[in-house]
CSV table of C-alpha atoms and ligand atoms in Angstrom, one decimal:
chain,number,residue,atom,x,y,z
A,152,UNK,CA,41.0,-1.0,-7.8
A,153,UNK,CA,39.6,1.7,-5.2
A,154,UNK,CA,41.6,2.7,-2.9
A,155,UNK,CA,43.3,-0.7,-2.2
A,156,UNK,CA,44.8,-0.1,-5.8
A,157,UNK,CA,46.3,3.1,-4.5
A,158,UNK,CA,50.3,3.2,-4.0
A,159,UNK,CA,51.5,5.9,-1.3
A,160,UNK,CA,49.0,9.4,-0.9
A,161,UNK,CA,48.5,7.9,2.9
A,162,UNK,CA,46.9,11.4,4.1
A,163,UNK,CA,45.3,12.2,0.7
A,164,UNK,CA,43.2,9.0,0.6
A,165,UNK,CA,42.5,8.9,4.2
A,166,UNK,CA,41.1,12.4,3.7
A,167,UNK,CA,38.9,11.3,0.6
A,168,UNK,CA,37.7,7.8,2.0
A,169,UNK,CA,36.1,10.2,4.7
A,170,UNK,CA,34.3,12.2,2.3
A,171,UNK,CA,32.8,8.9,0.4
A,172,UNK,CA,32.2,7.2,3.5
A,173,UNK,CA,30.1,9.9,4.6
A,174,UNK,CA,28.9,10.8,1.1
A,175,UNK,CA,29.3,14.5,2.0
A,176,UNK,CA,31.5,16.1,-0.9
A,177,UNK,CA,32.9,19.7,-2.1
A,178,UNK,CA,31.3,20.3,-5.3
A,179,UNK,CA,34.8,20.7,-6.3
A,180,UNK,CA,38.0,19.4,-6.0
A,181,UNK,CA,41.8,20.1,-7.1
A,182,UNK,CA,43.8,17.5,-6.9
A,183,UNK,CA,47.4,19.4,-7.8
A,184,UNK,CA,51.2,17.7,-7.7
A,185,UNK,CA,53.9,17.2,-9.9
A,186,UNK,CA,53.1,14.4,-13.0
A,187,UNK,CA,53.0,11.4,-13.3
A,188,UNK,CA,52.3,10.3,-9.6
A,189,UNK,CA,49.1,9.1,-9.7
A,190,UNK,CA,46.1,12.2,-9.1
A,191,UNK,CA,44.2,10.9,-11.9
A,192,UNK,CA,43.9,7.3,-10.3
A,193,UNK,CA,43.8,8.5,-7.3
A,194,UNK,CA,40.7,10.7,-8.8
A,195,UNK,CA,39.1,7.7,-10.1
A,196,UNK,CA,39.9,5.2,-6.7
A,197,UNK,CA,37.7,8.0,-5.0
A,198,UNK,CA,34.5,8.1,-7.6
A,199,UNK,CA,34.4,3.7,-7.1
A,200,UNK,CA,34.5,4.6,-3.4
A,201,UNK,CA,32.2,7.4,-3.8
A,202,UNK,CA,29.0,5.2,-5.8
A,203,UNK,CA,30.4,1.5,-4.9
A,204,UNK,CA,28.1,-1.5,-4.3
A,205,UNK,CA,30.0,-3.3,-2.0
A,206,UNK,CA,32.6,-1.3,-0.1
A,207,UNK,CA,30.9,2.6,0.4
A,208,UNK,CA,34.4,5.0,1.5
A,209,UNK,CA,36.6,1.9,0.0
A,210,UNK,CA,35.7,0.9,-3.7
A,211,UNK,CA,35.8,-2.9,-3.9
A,212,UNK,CA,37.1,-2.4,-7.5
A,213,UNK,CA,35.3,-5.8,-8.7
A,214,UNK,CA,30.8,-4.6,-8.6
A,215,UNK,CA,29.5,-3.9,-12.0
A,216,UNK,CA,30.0,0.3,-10.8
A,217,UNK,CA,33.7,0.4,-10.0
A,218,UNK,CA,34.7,-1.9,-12.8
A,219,UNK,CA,33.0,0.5,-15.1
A,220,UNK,CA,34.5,2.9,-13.3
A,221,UNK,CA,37.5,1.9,-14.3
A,222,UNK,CA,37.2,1.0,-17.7
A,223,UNK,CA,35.5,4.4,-18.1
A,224,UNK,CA,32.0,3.0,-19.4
A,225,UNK,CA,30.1,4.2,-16.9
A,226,UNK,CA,27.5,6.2,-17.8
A,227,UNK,CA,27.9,8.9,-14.8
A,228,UNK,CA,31.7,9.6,-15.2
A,229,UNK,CA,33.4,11.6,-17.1
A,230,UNK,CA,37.1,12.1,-18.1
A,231,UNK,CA,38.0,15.3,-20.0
A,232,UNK,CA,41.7,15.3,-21.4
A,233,UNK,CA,43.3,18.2,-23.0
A,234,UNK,CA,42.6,18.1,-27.0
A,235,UNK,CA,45.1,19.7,-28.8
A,236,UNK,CA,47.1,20.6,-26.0
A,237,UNK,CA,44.2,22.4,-24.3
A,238,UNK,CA,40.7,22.2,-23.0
A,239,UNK,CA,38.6,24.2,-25.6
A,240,UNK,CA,35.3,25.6,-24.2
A,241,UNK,CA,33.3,23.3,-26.6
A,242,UNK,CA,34.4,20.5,-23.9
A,243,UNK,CA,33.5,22.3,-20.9
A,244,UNK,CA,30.1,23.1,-22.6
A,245,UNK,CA,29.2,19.3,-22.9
A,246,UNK,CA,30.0,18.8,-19.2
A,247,UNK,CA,27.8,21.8,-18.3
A,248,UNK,CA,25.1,19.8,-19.9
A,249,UNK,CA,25.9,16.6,-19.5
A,250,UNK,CA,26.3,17.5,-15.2
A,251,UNK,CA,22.8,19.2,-15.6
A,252,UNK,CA,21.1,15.7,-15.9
A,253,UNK,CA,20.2,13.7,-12.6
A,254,UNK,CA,23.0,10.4,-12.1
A,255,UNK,CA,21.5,7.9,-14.5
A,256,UNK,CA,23.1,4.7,-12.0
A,257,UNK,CA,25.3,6.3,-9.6
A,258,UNK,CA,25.0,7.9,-6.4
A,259,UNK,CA,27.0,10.6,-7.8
A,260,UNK,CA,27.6,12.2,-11.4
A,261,UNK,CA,31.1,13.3,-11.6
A,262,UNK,CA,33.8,14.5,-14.1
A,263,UNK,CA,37.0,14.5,-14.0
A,264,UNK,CA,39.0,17.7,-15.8
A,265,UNK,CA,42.7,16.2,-16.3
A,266,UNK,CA,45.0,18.8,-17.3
A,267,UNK,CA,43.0,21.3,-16.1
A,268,UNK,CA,45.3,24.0,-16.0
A,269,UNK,CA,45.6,23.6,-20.0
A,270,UNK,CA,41.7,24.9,-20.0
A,271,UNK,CA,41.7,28.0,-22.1
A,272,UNK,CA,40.4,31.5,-20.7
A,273,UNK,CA,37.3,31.2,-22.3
A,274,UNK,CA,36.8,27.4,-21.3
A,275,UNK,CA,38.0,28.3,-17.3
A,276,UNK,CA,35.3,31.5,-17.7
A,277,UNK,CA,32.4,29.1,-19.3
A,278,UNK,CA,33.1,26.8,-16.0
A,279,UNK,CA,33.2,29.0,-13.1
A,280,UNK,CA,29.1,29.2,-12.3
A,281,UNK,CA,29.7,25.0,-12.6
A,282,UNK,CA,32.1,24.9,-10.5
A,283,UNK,CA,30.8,27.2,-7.8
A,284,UNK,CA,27.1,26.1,-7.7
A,285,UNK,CA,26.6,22.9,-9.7
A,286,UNK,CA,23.8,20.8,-10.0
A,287,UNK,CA,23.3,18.3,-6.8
A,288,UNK,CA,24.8,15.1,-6.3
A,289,UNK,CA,27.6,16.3,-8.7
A,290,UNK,CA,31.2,16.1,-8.1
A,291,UNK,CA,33.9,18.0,-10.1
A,292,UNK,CA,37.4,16.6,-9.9
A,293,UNK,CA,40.4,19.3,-11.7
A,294,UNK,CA,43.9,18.1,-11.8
A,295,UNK,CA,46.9,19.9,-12.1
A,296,UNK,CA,49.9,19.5,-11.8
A,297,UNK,CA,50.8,23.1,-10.9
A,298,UNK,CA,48.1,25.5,-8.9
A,299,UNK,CA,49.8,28.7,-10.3
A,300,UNK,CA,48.9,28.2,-13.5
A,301,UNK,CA,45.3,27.6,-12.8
A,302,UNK,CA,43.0,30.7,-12.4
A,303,UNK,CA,42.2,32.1,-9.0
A,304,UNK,CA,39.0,32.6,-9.7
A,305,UNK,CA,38.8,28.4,-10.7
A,306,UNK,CA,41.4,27.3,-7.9
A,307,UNK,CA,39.5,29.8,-5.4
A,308,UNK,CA,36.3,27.4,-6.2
A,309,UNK,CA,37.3,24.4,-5.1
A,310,UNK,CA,38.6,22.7,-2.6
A,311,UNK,CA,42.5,21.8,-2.6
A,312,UNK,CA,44.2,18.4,-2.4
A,313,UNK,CA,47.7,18.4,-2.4
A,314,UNK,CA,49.9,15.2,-3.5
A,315,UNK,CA,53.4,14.8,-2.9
A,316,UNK,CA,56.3,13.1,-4.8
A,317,UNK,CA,55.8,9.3,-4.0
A,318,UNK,CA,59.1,7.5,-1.8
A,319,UNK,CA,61.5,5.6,-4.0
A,320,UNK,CA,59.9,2.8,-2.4
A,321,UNK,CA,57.0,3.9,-3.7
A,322,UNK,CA,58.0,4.1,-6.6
A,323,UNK,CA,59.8,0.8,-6.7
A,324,UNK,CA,56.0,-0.8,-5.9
A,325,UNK,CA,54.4,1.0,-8.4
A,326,UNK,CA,56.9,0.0,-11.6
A,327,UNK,CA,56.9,-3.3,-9.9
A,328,UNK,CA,53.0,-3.8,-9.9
A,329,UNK,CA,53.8,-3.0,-13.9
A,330,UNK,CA,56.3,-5.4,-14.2
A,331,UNK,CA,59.2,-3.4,-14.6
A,332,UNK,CA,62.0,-3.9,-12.2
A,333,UNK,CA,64.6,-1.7,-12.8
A,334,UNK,CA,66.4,0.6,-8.9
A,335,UNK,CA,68.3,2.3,-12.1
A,336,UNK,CA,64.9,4.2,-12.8
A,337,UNK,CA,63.8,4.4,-9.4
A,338,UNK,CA,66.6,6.7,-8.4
A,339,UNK,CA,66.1,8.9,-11.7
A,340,UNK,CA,61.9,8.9,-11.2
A,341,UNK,CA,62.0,11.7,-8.7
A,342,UNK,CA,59.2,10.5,-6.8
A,343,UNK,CA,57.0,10.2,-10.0
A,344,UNK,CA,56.5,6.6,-11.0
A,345,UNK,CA,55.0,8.2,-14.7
A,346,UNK,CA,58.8,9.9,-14.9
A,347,UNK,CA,60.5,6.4,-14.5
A,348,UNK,CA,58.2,4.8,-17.4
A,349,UNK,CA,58.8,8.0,-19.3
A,350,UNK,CA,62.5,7.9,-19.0
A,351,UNK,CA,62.4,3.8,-19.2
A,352,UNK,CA,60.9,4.3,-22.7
A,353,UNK,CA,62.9,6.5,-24.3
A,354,UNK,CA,66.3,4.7,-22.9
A,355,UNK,CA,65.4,1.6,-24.4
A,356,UNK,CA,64.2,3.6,-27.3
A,357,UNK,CA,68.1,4.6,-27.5
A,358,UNK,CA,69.1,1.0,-26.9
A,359,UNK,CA,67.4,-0.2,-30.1
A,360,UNK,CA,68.7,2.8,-31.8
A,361,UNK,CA,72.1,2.1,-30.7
A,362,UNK,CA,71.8,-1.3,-31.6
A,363,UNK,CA,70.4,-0.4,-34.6
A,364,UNK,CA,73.3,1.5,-35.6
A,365,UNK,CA,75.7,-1.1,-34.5
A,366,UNK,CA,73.6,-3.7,-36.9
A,367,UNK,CA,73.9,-1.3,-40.0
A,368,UNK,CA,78.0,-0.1,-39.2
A,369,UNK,CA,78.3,-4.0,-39.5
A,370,UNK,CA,76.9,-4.3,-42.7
A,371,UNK,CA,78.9,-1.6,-44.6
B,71,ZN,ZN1,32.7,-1.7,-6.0
């Protein structure tokens, strides 16, 4: 994947391919914008271009390092998604430790925090030392998709990247590189490629429904 994999975001990724290129990073980053538009791809494009083999500032998605990248086995990447509807402090304790040891492989140890702004108060107190002083060659990557309901004392840590709703076009590319080609869903998506699948689902969820009902009225 890496960047190349990355649909819309222009400004975003030019800004982030800079920072891997040059391998000088904010301890932290937000990544904030509405669902479903691709932060937490984006996120991951930017570690492969961050610790790539092949393609430093790009991420030739294919070495052994992006490609476990991507299939989140490798060793010096972490995701952290809500459990339970929220980030306990039990998880943010393992990342403490876990970003306390040296990058087993990569150039950088990072995690990324998706959902971040389901971290509970205790969690969101138990990370703040983390996020403002952590351990080096560590990267911490939050995203959110609103920056109001995130702590100002966590927001105030790091460093903010905003991301916009994608173009319909955008959004046409994006469904179309899944294989689903439908403008009906484009128009409804709002910018937010995750939306249209969302939406996609549950009307052909209705579909079968309906036709399921159709099928039974038949039989009576
Ligand atoms: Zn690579």
């Amino acid at each position: 994947m890496g960047f190349r994999g990355i649909v819309g975001h222009k400004r975003v990724i030019e800004r982030l391919r800079f920072m891997a290129a040059s391998q000088r990073v904010p301890h932290a980053l937000l990544f904030v914008g509405p669902p479903g538009i691709g932060k937490k791809k984006t996120a991951f494009a930017f570690l492969q271009a961050l610790n790539c083999e092949r393609e430093l500032g790009e991420g030739c998605g294919s070495c052994r390092c992006c490609e476990r990248i991507e299939r989140l086995t490798h060793p010096d990447v972490l995701l952290v998604s809500p459990d339970g509807g929220a980030i306990k402090i039990g998880q943010v304790r393992e990342v403490i430790s876990t970003l306390s040891l040296r990058p087993l492989e990569a150039r950088w140890r990072a995690v990324v925090v998706d959902g971040a702004e389901l971290m509970t108060k205790e969690a969101a107190n138990a990370f703040l030392k983390t996020l403002e002083e952590p351990p080096p060659q560590v990267v911490i990557i939050l995203v959110a998709s609103r920056l109001d309901a995130l702590p100002l004392t966590v927001s105030s840590r790091c460093q903010i990247v905003k991301f916009s709703p994608l173009r319909d076009e955008e959004v046409e590319e994006v469904l179309g590189r899944l294989g689903v080609e439908d403008r009906g869903l484009v128009a409804l998506a709002e910018g937010s490629p995750g939306r249209a699948l969302e939406l996609g689902e549950s009307r052909e969820m209705e579909e079968m429904l309906q036709k399921a009902l159709r099928g039974g009225i038949k039989e009576v």
